[in-house]
mmCIF file of C-alpha atoms in Angstrom:
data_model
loop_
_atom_site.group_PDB
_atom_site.id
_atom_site.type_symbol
_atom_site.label_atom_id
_atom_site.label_comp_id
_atom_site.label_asym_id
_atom_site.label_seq_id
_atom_site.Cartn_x
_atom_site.Cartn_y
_atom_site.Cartn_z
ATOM 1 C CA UNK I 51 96.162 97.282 4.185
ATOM 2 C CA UNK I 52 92.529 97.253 4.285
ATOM 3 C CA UNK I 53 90.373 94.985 6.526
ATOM 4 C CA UNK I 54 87.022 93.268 5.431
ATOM 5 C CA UNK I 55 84.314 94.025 7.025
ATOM 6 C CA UNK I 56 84.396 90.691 8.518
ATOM 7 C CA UNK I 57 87.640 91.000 10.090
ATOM 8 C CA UNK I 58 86.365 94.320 11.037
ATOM 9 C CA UNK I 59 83.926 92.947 12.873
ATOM 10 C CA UNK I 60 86.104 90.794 14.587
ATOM 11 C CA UNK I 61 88.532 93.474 15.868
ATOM 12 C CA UNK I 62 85.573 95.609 17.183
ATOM 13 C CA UNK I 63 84.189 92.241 19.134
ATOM 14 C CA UNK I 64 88.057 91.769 20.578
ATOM 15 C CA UNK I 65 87.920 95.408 21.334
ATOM 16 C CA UNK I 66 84.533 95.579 23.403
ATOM 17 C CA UNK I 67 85.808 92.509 24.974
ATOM 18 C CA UNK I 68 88.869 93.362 26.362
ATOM 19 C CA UNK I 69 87.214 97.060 27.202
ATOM 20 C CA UNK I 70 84.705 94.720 29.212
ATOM 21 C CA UNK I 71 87.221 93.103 30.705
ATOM 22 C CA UNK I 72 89.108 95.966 31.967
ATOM 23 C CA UNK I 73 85.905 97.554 33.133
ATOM 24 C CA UNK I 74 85.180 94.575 35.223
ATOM 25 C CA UNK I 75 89.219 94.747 36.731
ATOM 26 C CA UNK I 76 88.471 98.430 37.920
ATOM 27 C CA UNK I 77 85.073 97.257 38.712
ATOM 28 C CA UNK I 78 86.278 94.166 41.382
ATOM 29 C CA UNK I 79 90.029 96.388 42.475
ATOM 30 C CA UNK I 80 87.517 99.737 43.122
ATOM 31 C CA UNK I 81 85.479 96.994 45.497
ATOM 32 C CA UNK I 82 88.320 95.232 47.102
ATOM 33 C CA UNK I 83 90.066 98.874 47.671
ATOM 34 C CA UNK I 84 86.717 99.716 49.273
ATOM 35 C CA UNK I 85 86.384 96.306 51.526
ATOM 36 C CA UNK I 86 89.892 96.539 52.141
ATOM 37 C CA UNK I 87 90.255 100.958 53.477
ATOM 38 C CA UNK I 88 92.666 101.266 51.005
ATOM 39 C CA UNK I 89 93.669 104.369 51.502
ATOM 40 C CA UNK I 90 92.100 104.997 55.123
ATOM 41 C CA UNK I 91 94.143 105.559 57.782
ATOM 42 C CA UNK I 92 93.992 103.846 60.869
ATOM 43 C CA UNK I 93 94.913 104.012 64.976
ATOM 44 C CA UNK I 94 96.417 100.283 66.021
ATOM 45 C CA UNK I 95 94.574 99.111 69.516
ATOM 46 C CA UNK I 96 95.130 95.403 70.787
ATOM 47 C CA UNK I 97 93.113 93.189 72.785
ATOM 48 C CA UNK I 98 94.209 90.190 74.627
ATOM 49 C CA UNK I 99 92.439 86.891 74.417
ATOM 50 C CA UNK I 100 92.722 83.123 75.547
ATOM 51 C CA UNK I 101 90.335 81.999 72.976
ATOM 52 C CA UNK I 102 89.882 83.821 69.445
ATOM 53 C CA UNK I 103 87.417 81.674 68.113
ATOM 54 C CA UNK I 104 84.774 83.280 66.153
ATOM 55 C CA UNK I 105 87.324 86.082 65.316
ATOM 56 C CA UNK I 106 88.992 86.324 62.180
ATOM 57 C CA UNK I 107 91.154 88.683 59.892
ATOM 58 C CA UNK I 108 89.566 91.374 58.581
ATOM 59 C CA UNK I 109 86.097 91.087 60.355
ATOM 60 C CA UNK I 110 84.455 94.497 60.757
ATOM 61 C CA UNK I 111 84.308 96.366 63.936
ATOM 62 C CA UNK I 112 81.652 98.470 64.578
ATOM 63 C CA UNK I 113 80.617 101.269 67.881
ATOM 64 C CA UNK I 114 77.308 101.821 68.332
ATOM 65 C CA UNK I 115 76.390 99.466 65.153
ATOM 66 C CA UNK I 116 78.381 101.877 62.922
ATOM 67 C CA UNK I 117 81.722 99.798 61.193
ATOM 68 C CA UNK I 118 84.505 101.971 62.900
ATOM 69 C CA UNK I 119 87.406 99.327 61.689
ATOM 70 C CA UNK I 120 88.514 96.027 60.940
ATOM 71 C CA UNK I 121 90.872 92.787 62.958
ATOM 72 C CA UNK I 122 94.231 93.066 62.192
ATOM 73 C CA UNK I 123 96.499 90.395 62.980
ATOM 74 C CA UNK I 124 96.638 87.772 65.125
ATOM 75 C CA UNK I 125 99.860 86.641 67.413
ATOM 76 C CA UNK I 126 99.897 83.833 70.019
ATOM 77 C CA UNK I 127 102.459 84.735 72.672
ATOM 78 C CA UNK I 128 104.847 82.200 74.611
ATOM 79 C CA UNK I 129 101.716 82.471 78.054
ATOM 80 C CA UNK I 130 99.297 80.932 75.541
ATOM 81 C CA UNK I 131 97.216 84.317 75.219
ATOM 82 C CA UNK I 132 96.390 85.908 71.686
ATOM 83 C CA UNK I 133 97.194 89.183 70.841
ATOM 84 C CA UNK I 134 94.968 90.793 68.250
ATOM 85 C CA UNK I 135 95.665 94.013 66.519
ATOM 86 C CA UNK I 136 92.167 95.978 65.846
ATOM 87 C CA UNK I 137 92.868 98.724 63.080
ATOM 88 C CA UNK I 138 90.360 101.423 63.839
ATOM 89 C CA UNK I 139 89.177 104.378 61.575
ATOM 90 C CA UNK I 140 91.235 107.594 62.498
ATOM 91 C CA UNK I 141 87.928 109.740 62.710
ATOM 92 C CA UNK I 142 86.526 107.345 64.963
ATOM 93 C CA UNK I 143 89.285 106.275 67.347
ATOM 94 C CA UNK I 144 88.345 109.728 69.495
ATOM 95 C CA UNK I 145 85.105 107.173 70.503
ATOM 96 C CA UNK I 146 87.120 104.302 72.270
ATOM 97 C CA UNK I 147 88.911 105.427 75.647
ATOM 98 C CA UNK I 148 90.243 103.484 78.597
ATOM 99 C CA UNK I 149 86.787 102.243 79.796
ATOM 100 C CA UNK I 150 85.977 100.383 76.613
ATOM 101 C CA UNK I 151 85.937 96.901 76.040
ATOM 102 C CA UNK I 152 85.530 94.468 73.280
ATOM 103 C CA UNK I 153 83.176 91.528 72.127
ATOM 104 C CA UNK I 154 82.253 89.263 69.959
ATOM 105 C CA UNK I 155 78.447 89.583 68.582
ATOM 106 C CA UNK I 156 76.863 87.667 65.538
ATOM 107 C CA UNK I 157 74.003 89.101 63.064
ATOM 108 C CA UNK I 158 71.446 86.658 64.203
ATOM 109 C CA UNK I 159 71.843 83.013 64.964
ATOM 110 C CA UNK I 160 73.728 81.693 61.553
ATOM 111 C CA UNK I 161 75.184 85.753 60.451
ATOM 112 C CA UNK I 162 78.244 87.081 60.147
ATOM 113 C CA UNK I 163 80.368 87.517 63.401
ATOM 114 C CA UNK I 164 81.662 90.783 64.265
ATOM 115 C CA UNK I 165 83.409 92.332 67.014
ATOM 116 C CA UNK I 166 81.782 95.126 68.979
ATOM 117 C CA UNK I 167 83.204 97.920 71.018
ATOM 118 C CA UNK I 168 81.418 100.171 73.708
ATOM 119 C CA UNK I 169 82.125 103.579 73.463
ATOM 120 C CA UNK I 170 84.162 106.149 75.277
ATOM 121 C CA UNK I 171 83.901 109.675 74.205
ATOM 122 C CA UNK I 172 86.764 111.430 74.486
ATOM 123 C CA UNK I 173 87.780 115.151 72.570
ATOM 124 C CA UNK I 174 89.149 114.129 68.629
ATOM 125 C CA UNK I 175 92.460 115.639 69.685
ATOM 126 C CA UNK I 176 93.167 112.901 71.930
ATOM 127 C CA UNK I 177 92.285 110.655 69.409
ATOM 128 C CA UNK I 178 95.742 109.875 68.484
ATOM 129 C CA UNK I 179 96.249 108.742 72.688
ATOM 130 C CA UNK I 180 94.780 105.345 72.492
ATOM 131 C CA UNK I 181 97.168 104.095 69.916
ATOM 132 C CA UNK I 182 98.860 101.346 70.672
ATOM 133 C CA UNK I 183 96.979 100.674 73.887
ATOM 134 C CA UNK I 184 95.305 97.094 75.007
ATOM 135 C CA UNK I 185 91.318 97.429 75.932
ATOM 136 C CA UNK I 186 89.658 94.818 77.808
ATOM 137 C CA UNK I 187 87.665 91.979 75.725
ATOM 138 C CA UNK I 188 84.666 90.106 76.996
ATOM 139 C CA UNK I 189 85.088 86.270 76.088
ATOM 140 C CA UNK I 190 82.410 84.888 74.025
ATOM 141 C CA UNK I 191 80.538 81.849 76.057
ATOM 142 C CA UNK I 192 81.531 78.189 74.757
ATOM 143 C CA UNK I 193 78.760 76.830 72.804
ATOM 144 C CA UNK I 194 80.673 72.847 73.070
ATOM 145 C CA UNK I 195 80.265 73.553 77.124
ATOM 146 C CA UNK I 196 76.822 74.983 77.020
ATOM 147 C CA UNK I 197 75.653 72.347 75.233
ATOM 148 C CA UNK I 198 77.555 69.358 77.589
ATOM 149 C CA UNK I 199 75.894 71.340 80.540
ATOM 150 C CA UNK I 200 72.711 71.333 78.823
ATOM 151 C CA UNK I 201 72.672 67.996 78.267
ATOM 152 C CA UNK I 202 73.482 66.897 81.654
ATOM 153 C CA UNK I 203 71.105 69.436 82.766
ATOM 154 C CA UNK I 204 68.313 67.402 80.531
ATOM 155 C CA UNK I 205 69.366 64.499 82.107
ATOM 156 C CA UNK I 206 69.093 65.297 85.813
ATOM 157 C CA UNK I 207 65.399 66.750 84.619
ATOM 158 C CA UNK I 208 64.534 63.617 83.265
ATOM 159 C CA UNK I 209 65.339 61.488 86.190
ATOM 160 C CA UNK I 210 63.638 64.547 88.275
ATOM 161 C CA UNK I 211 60.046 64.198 86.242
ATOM 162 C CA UNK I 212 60.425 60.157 86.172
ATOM 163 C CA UNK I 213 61.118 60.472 90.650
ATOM 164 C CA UNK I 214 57.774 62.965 90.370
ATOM 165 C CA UNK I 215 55.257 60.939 88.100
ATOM 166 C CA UNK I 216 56.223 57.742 90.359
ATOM 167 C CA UNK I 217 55.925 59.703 93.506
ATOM 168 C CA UNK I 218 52.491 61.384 92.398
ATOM 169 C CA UNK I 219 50.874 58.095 91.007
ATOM 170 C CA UNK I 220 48.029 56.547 92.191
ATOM 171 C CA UNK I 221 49.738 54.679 94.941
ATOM 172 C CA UNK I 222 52.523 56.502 95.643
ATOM 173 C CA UNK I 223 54.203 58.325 98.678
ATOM 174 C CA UNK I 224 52.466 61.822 97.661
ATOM 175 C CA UNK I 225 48.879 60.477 97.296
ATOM 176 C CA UNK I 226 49.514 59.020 100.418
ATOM 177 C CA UNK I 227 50.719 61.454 102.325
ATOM 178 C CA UNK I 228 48.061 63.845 101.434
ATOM 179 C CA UNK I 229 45.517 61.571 101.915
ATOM 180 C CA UNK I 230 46.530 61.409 105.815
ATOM 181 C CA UNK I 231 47.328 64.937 105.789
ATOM 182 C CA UNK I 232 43.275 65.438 104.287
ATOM 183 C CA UNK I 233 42.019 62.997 107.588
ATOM 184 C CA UNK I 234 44.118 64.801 109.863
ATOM 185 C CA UNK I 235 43.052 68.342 108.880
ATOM 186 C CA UNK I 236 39.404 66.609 109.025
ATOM 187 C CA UNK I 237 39.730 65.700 112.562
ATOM 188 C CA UNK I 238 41.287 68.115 113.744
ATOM 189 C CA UNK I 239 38.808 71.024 112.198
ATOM 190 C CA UNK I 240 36.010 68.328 114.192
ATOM 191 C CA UNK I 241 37.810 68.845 117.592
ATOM 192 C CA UNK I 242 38.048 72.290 116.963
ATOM 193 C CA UNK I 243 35.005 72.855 115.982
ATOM 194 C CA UNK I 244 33.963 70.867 118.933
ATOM 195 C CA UNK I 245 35.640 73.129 121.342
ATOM 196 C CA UNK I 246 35.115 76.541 120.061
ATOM 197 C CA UNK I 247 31.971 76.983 122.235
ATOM 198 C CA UNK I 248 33.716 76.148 125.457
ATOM 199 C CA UNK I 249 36.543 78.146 124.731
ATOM 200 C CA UNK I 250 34.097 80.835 123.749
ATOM 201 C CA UNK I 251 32.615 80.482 127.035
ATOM 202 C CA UNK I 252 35.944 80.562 128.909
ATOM 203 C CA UNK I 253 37.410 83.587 127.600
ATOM 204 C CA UNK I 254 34.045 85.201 128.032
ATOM 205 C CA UNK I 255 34.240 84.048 131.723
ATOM 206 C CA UNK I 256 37.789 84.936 132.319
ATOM 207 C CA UNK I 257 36.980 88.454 130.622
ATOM 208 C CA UNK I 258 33.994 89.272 132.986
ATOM 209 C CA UNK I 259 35.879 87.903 136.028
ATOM 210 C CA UNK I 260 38.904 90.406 135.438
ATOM 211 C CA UNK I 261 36.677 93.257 134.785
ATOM 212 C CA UNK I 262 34.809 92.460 138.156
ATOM 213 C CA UNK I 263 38.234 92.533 139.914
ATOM 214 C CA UNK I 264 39.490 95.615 137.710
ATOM 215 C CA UNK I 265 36.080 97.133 139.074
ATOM 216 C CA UNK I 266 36.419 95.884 142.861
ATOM 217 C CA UNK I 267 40.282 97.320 142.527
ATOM 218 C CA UNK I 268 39.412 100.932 141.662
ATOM 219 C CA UNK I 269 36.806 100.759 144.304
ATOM 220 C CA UNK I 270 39.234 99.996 146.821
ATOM 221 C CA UNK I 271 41.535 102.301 145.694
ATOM 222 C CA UNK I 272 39.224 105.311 145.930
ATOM 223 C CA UNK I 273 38.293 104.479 149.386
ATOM 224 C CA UNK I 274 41.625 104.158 150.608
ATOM 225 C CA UNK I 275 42.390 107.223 148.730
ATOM 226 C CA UNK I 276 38.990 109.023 150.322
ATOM 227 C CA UNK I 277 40.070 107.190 153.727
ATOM 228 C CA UNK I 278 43.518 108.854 153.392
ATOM 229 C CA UNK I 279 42.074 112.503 152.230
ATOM 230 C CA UNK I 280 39.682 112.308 155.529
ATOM 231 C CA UNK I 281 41.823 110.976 158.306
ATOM 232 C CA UNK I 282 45.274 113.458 156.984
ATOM 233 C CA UNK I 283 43.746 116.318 159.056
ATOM 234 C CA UNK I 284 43.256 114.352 162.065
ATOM 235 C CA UNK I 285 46.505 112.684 161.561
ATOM 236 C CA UNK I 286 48.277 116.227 161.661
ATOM 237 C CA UNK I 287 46.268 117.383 164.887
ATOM 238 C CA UNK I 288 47.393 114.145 166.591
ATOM 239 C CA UNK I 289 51.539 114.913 165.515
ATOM 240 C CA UNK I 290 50.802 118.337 167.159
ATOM 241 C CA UNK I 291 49.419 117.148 170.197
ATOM 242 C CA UNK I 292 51.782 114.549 170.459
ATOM 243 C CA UNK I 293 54.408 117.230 170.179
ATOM 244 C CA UNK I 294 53.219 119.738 172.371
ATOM 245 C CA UNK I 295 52.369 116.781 175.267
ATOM 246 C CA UNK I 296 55.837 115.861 174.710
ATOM 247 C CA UNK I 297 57.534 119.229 175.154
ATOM 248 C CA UNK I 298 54.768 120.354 177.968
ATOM 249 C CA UNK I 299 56.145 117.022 179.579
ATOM 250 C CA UNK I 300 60.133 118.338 178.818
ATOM 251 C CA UNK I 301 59.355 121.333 180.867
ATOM 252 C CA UNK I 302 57.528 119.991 183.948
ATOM 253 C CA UNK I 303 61.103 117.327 184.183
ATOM 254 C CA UNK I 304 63.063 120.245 184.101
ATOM 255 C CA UNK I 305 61.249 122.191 186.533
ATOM 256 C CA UNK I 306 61.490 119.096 189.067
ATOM 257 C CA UNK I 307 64.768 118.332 188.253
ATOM 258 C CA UNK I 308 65.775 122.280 189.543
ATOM 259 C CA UNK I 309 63.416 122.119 192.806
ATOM 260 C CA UNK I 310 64.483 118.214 193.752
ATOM 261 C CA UNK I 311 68.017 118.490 192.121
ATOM 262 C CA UNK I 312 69.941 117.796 195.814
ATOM 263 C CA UNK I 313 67.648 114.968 196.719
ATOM 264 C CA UNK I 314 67.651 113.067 193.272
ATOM 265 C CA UNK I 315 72.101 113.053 193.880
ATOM 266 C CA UNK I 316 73.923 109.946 194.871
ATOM 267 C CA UNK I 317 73.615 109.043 198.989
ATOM 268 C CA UNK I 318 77.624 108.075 198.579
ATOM 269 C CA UNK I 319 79.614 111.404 199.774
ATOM 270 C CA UNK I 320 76.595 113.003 201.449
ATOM 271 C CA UNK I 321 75.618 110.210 204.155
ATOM 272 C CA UNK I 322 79.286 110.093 205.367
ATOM 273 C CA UNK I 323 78.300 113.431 206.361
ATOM 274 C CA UNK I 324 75.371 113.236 208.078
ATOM 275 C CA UNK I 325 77.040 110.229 210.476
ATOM 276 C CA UNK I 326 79.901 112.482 211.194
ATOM 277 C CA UNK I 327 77.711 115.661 212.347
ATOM 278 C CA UNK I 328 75.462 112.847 214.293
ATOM 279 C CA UNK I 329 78.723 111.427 215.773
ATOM 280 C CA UNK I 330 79.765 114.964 217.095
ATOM 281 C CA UNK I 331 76.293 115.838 218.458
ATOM 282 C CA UNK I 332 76.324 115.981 222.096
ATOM 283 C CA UNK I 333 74.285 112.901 223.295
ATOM 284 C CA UNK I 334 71.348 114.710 225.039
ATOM 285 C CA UNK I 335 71.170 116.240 221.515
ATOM 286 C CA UNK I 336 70.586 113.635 219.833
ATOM 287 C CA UNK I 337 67.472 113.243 218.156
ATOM 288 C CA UNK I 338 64.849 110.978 219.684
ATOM 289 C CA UNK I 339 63.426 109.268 216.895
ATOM 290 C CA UNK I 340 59.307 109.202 217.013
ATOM 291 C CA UNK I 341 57.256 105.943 217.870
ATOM 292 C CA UNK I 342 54.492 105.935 215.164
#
């Protein structure tokens, strides 16, 4: 059966339509395949999490701000904490190790979020020794409670600036207090001034009298010590006369002592015998004591 050329033209439109179409299939599955890893193979890790928000399925995760992997799922346990599975590249697991942690960064303020982790080398045949392990994650702060703290923060600042401008008005407690703190400082820089010169004088007083007495001490001291140095010789000479007066005087007692020895004894024994030889003297024989 032949065609017209209209219906020709029909069939070749239908034709580069549904090629176009099927172009366009391959065109979004080769994309999705390609956001998706399809065919990538992954190492499982976890992280454990009291608040996920900001984290979602799928979100990239990137080392060193490479993407090294994507969030897997998500499971809330019966302790309230989340569990989240983070599906990273095979080739790149070798780059996350015990010390490693996780956290949540955004591209700029209003970007996409994405979940960072720091590295930790280790050799890519122990890459296959972090699977199924749990690395530590880094909570994001919370913006709500930020911004309640920032706003009371504002608040206490306000009534701290309103307390200020009243206290530093014209008439307040500040400008008042400085204003007797200004006299006072006056008055007393006037005394002071005032009394510099006498003190001047004072110290300069004080200072010459204690050099006169520093001067009248180490005159004193050399004469005693020139006083000392002249009178040690004569000192020595008198110790050796002493000494020799006293043993010269030793020797002349000792020589009395031998020739007067019987006369310097104790009258007790001896005069009992002197009365008994007088007793048995005849009495013509007796002694006739002398008339002075």
């Amino acid at each position: 059966m032949t065609l017209s050329p209209r219906q020709q033209g029909h069939r070749k439109d239908r034709l580069l339509f549904l090629g176009s179409g099927l172009l366009l299939v391959v065109f979004v599955l080769v994309g999705f395949a390609k956001a998706q890893r399809w065919g990538t193979r992954f190492v499982d890790i976890y992280i454990k999490a009291s608040d996920v928000n900001g984290l979602n399925h799928g979100e990239d995760i990137r080392i060193a701000g490479i993407v090294a992997g994507q969030v897997g799922t998500m499971h809330l346990d019966d302790q309230g904490d989340v569990k989240v599975t983070l599906k990273i590249e095979e080739n790149k697991a070798h780059l996350i190790g015990p010390s490693s942690k996780a956290s949540l960064a955004k591209e700029g303020l209003i970007g996409e979020p994405y979940l960072v982790i720091t590295a930790d080398p280790r050799p890519r045949e122990q890459a296959q020794e972090i699977q199924g392990r749990t690395i530590g994650y880094d909570e994001p702060i919370n913006i709500d409670a930020l911004l309640k703290e920032l706003a009371s923060s504002q608040q206490l600042l306000n009534l701290t600036l309103r307390n200020t401008t009243a206290l530093t008005a014209e008439n307040g407690s500040i400008s008042t207090a400085f204003h007797s703190t200004r006299r006072l400082a006056e008055s007393l820089q006037k005394e002071v001034t005032a009394a510099a010169p006498v003190v001047r004088e004072s110290i300069a007083s004080v200072a010459k009298d204690v050099h006169a007495v520093s001067q009248s001490t180490e005159a004193v001291e050399q004469d005693t010590r020139s006083f000392i140095q002249e009178t040690q010789p004569l000192v020595v000479e008198s110790l050796k006369d002493a000494d020799q007066l006293t043993r010269s005087s030793q020797e002349l007692i000792d020589i009395l002592r031998h020739l007067f020895g019987s006369w310097l004894e104790p009258v007790n024994g001896g005069g009992e015998d002197v009365l008994e030889k007088q007793s048995s003297m005849p009495q013509e024989e007796q002694p006739i004591p002398r008339q002075e």
